[in-house]
Coordinates of C-alpha atoms in Angstrom, one line a residue:
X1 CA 0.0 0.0 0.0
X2 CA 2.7 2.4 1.5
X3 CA 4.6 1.8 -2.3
X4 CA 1.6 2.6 -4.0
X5 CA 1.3 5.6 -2.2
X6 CA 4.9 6.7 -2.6
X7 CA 4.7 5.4 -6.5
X8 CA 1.8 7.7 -6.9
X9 CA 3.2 10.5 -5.2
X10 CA 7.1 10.7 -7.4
X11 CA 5.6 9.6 -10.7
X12 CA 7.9 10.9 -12.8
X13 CA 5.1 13.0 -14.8
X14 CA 4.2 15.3 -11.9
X15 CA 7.5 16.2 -11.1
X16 CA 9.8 15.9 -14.3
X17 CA 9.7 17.3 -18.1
X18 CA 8.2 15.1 -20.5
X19 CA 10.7 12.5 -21.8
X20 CA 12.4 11.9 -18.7
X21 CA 12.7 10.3 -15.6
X22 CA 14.4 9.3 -12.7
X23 CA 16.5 6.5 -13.8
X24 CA 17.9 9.4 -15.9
X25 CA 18.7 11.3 -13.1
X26 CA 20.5 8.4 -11.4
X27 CA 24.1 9.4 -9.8
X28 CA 26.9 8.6 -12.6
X29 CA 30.5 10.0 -13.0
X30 CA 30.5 13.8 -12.9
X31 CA 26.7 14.0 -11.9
X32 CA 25.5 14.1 -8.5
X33 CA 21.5 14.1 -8.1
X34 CA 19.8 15.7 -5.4
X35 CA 17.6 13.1 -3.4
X36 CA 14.5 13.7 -0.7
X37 CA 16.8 11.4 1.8
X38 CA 19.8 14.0 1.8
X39 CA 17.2 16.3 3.4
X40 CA 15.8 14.0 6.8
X41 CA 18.8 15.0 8.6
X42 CA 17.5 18.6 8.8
X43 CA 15.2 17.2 11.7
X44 CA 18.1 16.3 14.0
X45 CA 20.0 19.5 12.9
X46 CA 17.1 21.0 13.9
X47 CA 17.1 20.1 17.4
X48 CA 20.8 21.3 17.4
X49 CA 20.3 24.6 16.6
X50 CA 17.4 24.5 19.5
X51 CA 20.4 23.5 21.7
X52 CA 23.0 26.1 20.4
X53 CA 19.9 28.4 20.4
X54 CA 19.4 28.3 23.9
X55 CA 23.4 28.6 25.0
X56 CA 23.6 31.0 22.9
X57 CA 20.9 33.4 24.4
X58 CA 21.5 32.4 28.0
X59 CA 25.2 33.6 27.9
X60 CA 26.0 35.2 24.5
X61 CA 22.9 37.2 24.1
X62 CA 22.3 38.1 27.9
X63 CA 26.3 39.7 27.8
X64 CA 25.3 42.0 24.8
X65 CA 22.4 42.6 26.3
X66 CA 23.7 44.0 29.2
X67 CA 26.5 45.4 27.6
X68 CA 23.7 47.6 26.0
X69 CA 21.9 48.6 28.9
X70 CA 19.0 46.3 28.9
X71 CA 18.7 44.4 32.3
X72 CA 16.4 41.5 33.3
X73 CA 13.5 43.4 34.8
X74 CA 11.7 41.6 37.7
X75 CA 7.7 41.9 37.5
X76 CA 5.7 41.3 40.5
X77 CA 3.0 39.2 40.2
X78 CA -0.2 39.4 40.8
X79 CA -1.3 37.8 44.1
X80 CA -3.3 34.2 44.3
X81 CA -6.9 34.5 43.7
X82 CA -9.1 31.7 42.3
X83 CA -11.9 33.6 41.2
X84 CA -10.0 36.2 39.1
X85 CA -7.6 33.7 37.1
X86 CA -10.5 31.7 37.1
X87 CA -12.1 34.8 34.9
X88 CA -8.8 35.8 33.3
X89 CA -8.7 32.2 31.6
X90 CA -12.2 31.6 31.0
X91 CA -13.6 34.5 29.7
X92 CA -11.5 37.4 29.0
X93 CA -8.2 39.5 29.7
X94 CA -9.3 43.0 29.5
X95 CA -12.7 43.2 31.7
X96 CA -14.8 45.6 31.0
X97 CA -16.5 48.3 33.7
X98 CA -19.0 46.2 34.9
X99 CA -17.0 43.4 35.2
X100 CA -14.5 44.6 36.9
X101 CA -17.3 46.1 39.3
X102 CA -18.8 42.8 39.6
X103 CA -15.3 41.0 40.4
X104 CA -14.8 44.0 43.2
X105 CA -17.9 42.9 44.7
X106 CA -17.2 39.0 44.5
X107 CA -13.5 39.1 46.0
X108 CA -14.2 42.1 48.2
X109 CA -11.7 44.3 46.8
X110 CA -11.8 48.2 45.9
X111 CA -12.4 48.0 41.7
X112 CA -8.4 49.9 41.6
X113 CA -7.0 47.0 43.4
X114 CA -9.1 44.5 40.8
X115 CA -7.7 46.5 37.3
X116 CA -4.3 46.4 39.6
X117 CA -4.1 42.7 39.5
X118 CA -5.4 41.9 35.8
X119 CA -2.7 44.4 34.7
X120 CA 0.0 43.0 36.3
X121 CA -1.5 39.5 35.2
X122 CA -1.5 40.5 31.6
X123 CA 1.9 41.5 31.9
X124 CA 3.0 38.1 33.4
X125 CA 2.1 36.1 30.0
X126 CA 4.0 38.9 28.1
X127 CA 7.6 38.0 27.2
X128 CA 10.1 40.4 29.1
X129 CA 12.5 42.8 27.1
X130 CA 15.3 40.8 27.7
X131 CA 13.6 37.6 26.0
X132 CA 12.8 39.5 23.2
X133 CA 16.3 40.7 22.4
X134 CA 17.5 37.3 23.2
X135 CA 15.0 36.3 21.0
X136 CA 16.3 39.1 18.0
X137 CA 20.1 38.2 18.6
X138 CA 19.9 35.1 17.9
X139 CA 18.2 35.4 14.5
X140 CA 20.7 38.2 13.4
X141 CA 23.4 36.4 14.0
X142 CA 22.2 33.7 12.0
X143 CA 20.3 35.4 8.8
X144 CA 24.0 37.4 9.4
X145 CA 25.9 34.0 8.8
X146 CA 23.5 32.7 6.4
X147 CA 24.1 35.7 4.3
X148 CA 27.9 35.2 4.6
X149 CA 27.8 32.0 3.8
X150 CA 25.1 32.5 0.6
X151 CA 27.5 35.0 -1.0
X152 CA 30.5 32.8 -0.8
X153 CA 28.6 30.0 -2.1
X154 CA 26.7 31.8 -4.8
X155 CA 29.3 34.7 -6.0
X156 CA 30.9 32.5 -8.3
X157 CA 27.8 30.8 -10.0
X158 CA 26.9 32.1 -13.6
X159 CA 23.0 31.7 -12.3
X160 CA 23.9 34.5 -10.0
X161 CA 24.2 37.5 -12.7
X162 CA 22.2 35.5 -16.0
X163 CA 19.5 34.4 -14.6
X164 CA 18.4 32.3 -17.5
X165 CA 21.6 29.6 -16.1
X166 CA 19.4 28.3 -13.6
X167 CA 17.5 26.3 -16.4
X168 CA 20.8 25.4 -18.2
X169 CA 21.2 22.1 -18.7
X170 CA 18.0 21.0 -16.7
X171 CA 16.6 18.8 -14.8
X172 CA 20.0 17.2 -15.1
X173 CA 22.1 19.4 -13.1
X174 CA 24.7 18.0 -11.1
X175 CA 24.6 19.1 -6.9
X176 CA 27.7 20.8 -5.6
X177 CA 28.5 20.3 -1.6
X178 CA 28.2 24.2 -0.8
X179 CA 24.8 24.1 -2.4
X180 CA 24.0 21.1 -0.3
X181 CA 25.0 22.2 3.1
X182 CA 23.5 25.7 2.1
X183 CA 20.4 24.4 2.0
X184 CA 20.4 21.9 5.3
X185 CA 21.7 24.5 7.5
X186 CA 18.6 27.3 6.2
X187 CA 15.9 24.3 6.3
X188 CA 17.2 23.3 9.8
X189 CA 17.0 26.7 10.7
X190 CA 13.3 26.6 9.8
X191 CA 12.8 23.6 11.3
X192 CA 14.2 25.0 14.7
X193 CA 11.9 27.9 14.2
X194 CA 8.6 25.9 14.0
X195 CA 9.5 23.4 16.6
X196 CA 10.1 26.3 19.1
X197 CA 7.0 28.3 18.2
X198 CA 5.4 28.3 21.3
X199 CA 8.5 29.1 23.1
X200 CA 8.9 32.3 20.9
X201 CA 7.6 35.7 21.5
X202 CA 3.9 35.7 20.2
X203 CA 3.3 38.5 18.1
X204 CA 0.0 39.5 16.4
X205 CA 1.3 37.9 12.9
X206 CA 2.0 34.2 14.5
X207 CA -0.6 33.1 11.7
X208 CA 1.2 34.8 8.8
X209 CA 4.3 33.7 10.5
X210 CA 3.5 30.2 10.6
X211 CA 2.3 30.5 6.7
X212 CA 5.8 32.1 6.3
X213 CA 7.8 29.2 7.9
X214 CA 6.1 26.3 6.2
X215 CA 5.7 27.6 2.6
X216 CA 10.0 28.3 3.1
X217 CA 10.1 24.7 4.7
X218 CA 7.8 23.3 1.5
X219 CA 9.8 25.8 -0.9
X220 CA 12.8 24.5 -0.3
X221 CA 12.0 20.6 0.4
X222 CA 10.2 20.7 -2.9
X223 CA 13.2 22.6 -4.4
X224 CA 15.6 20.0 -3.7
X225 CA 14.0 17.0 -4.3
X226 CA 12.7 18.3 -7.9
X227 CA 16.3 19.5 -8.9
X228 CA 14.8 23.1 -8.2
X229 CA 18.3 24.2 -6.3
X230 CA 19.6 27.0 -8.5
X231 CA 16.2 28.9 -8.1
X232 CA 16.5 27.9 -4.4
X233 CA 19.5 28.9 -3.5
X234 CA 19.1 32.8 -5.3
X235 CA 15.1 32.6 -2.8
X236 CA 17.3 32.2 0.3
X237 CA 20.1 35.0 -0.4
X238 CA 17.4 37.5 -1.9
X239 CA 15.4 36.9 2.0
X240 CA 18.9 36.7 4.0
X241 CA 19.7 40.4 2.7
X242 CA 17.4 42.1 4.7
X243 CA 16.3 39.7 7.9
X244 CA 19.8 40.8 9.9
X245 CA 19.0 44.4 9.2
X246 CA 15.4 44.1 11.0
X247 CA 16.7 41.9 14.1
X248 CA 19.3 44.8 14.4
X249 CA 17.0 47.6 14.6
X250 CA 14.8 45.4 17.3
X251 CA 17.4 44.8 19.0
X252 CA 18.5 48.7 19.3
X253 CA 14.6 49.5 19.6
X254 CA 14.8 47.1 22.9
X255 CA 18.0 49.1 24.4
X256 CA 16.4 52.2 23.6
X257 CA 18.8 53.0 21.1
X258 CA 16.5 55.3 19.3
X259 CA 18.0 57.3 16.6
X260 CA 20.5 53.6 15.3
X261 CA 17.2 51.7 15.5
X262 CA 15.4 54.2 13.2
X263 CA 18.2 54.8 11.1
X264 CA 18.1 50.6 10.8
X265 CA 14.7 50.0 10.4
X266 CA 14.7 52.9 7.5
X267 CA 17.6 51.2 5.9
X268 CA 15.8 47.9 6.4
X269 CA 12.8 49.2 4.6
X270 CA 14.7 50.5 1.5
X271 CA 16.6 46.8 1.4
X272 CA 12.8 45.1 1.9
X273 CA 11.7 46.8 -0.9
X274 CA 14.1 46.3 -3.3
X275 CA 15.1 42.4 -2.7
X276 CA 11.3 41.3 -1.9
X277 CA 9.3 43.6 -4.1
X278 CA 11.4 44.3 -7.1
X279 CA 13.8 41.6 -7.3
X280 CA 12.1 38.8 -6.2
X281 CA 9.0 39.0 -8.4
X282 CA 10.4 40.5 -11.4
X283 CA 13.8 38.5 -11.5
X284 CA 13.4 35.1 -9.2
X285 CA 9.6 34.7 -10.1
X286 CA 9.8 35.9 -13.7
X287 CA 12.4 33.3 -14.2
X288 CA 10.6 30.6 -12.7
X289 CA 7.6 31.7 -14.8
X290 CA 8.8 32.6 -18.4
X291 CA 12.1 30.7 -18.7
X292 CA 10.8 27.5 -18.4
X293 CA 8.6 27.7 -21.1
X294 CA 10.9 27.8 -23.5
X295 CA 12.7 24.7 -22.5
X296 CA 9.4 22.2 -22.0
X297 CA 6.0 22.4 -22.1
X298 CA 4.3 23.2 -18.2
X299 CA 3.7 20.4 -16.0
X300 CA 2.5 19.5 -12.5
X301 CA 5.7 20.6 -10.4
X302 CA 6.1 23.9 -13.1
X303 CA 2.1 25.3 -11.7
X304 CA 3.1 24.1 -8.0
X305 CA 5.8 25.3 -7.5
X306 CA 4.9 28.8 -8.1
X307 CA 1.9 28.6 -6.7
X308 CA 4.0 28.4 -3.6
X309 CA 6.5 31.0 -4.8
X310 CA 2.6 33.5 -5.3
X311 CA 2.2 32.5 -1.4
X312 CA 5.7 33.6 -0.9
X313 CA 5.2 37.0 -2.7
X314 CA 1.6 37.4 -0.9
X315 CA 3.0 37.5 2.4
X316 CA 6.0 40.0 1.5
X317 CA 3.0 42.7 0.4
X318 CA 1.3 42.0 3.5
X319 CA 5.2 42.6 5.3
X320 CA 5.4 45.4 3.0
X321 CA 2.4 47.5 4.5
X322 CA 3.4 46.9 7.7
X323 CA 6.3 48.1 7.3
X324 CA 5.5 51.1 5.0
X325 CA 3.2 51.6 8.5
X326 CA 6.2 51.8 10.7
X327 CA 8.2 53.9 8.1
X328 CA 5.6 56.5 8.7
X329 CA 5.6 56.3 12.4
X330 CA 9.6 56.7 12.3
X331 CA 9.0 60.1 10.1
X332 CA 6.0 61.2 12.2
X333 CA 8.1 60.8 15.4
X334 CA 5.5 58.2 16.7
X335 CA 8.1 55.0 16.4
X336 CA 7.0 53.4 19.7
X337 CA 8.3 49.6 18.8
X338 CA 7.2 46.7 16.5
X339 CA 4.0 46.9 15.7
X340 CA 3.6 43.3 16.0
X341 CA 4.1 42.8 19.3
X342 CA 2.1 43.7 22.8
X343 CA 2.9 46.4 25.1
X344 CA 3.8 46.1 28.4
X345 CA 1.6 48.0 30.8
X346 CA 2.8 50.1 33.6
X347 CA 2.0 49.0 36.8
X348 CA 0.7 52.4 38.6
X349 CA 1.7 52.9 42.1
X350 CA -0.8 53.4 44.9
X351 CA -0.3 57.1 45.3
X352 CA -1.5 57.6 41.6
X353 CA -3.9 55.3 41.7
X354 CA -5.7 56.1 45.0
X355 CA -4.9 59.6 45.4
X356 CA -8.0 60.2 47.4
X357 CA -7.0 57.5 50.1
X358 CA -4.5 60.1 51.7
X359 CA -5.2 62.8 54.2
X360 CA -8.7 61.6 54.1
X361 CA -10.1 63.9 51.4
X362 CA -13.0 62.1 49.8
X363 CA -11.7 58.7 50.7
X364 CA -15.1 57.2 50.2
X365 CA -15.8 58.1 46.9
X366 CA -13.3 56.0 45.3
X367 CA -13.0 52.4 47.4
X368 CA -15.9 50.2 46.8
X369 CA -16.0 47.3 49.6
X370 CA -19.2 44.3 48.9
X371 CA -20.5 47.2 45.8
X372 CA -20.7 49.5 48.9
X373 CA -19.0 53.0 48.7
X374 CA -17.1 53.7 51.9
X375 CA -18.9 56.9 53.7

């Protein structure tokens, strides 16, 4: 059955150009084939970087991190009560008026000391500042590397300035070992990323996120097992240019580094703009659309795999506007942080909050005890 299945799946039509198959693409002197097996050791290199991931933020990333100011701020939290993380689970975060009036009346406390308790319980799910550049130092030192590495693989390749050469000579086109390990150590990468997603700082895109991570995961499985690996490698270098420049400007954003984080982000912006909406549709895309028409007639894998590249193209428009969002902010003066991501609420202290608790002037009108004002 499980033959069937995978006989079905590789038939040589869905995934090939008419005329051959893959006994032509068998290994031979000279010619080294890329195969879906090369690929299953991303898993366990996956769980590695999780590991180095982990060392790395709790003793490289905390030292940078306090060698630019930021320090591991300790919230209090809010105090046992059974009846208001019982509502704080069940039915919402942010209580309303009434509610919170209602809650007063059920736990006999003043309505301040209530809102007091679901702020600093909201704030207690929020990752802290140091997480979150943790978090963003880790990626920019990878996407960092991985750019390295992707120009020192790909400088050299004829593909790389005629873009028409990453058709030449296929679907016979012989793997080289940089091109290999390129690939394994970006799909572990995403790998890593997925399998620590609930780990990770939640931000309001962890849908389009998600999308993000498995179409690059798809992208590039589908890319190497299909012989797809010139087109593949020029994806990964076009998205490596501009991820380090975003994780550097959160990471000054964090350490209140205002004027090098909007400086950053702006330069991030122009980079965004030109690698994902110029020169990945209109050179990567266009390439994978035009060129290969004039080689074969289209097939399965030829209306798949862009289909997946669209997705890919979708969610860098949907980037696009938030970023061209932020970019106003930064001009406006209203830059305040990544959009994406909750803000932490100040905790007010109990002379702001109860002002008319002291020297006794009009004490009752602001604690209610049992939906009782004080008199």
């Amino acid at each position: 059955m499980l033959q069937t299945v995978s006989d079905w799946f590789w038939w040589d039509r869905l995934w090939l150009p008419d005329n051959f198959t893959w006994a032509d693409l068998a290994d031979e002197d000279g010619y080294v084939s890329a195969k879906p097996s090369q690929l299953y050791v991303t898993v366990l290199y996956a769980f590695i970087f999780v590991i180095i991931r982990h060392v790395f933020e709790r003793y490289v990333a905390t030292s940078i991190a306090g060698a630019m100011g930021i320090k591991n701020k300790v919230r209090v939290k809010a105090p046992p009560n059974s009846l208001l993380e019982r509502f704080f689970n069940s039915a919402c975060k942010h209580p309303s008026q009434s509610e919170v009036y209602g809650l007063a009346k059920k736990c006999n406390l003043t309505i301040i000391q209530v809102e007091r308790w679901f702020r600093k319980r909201r704030n207690q799910d929020r990752p802290s500042l140091l997480k979150k550049f943790q978090e963003s130092c880790w990626r920019f030192t990878f996407y960092l590397s991985a750019l390295i590495g992707g120009i020192a693989v790909l400088y050299d390749k004829p593909w790389s300035y005629e873009i028409w050469q990453v058709w030449d000579g296929y679907p016979k086109q012989s793997v080289l070992t940089s091109q290999y390990w390129y690939y394994v150590l970006e799909l572990s990468f995403y790998w890593s990323l997925l399998f620590s997603v609930a780990s990770d700082v939640r931000r309001k895109d962890f849908k389009i996120q998600l999308i993000h991570h498995f179409s690059t995961i798809f992208l590039l499985s589908f890319s190497w097992c299909v012989n797809y690996v010139r087109v593949g490698t020029l994806t990964l270098l076009v998205h490596d240019v501009s991820d380090f420049l975003l994780e550097a400007a959160k990471m000054c954003n964090y350490a209140r580094w205002k004027r090098s984080c909007d400086v950053l982000f702006l330069f991030f912006a122009v980079v965004f703009t030109i690698t994902r909406l110029i020169i990945f549709p209109f050179w990567i895309i266009y390439a994978t659309v035009v060129y290969p028409l004039y080689i074969c007639p289209p097939f399965f894998l030829y209306y798949f795999f862009n289909m997946i590249m669209f997705t890919l193209q979708l969610l860098h428009i949907y980037w696009s506007y938030l970023i061209f969002r932020m970019v106003k902010k930064v001009y406006s003066g209203n830059m305040s942080g990544d959009d994406r991501s909750d803000k932490e609420e100040d905790d007010l202290s109990e002379e702001n909050e109860e002002p008319c608790l002291k020297n006794g002037s009009g004490a009752g009108k602001c604690r209610i005890v049992n939906g009782q004002h004080d008199r």
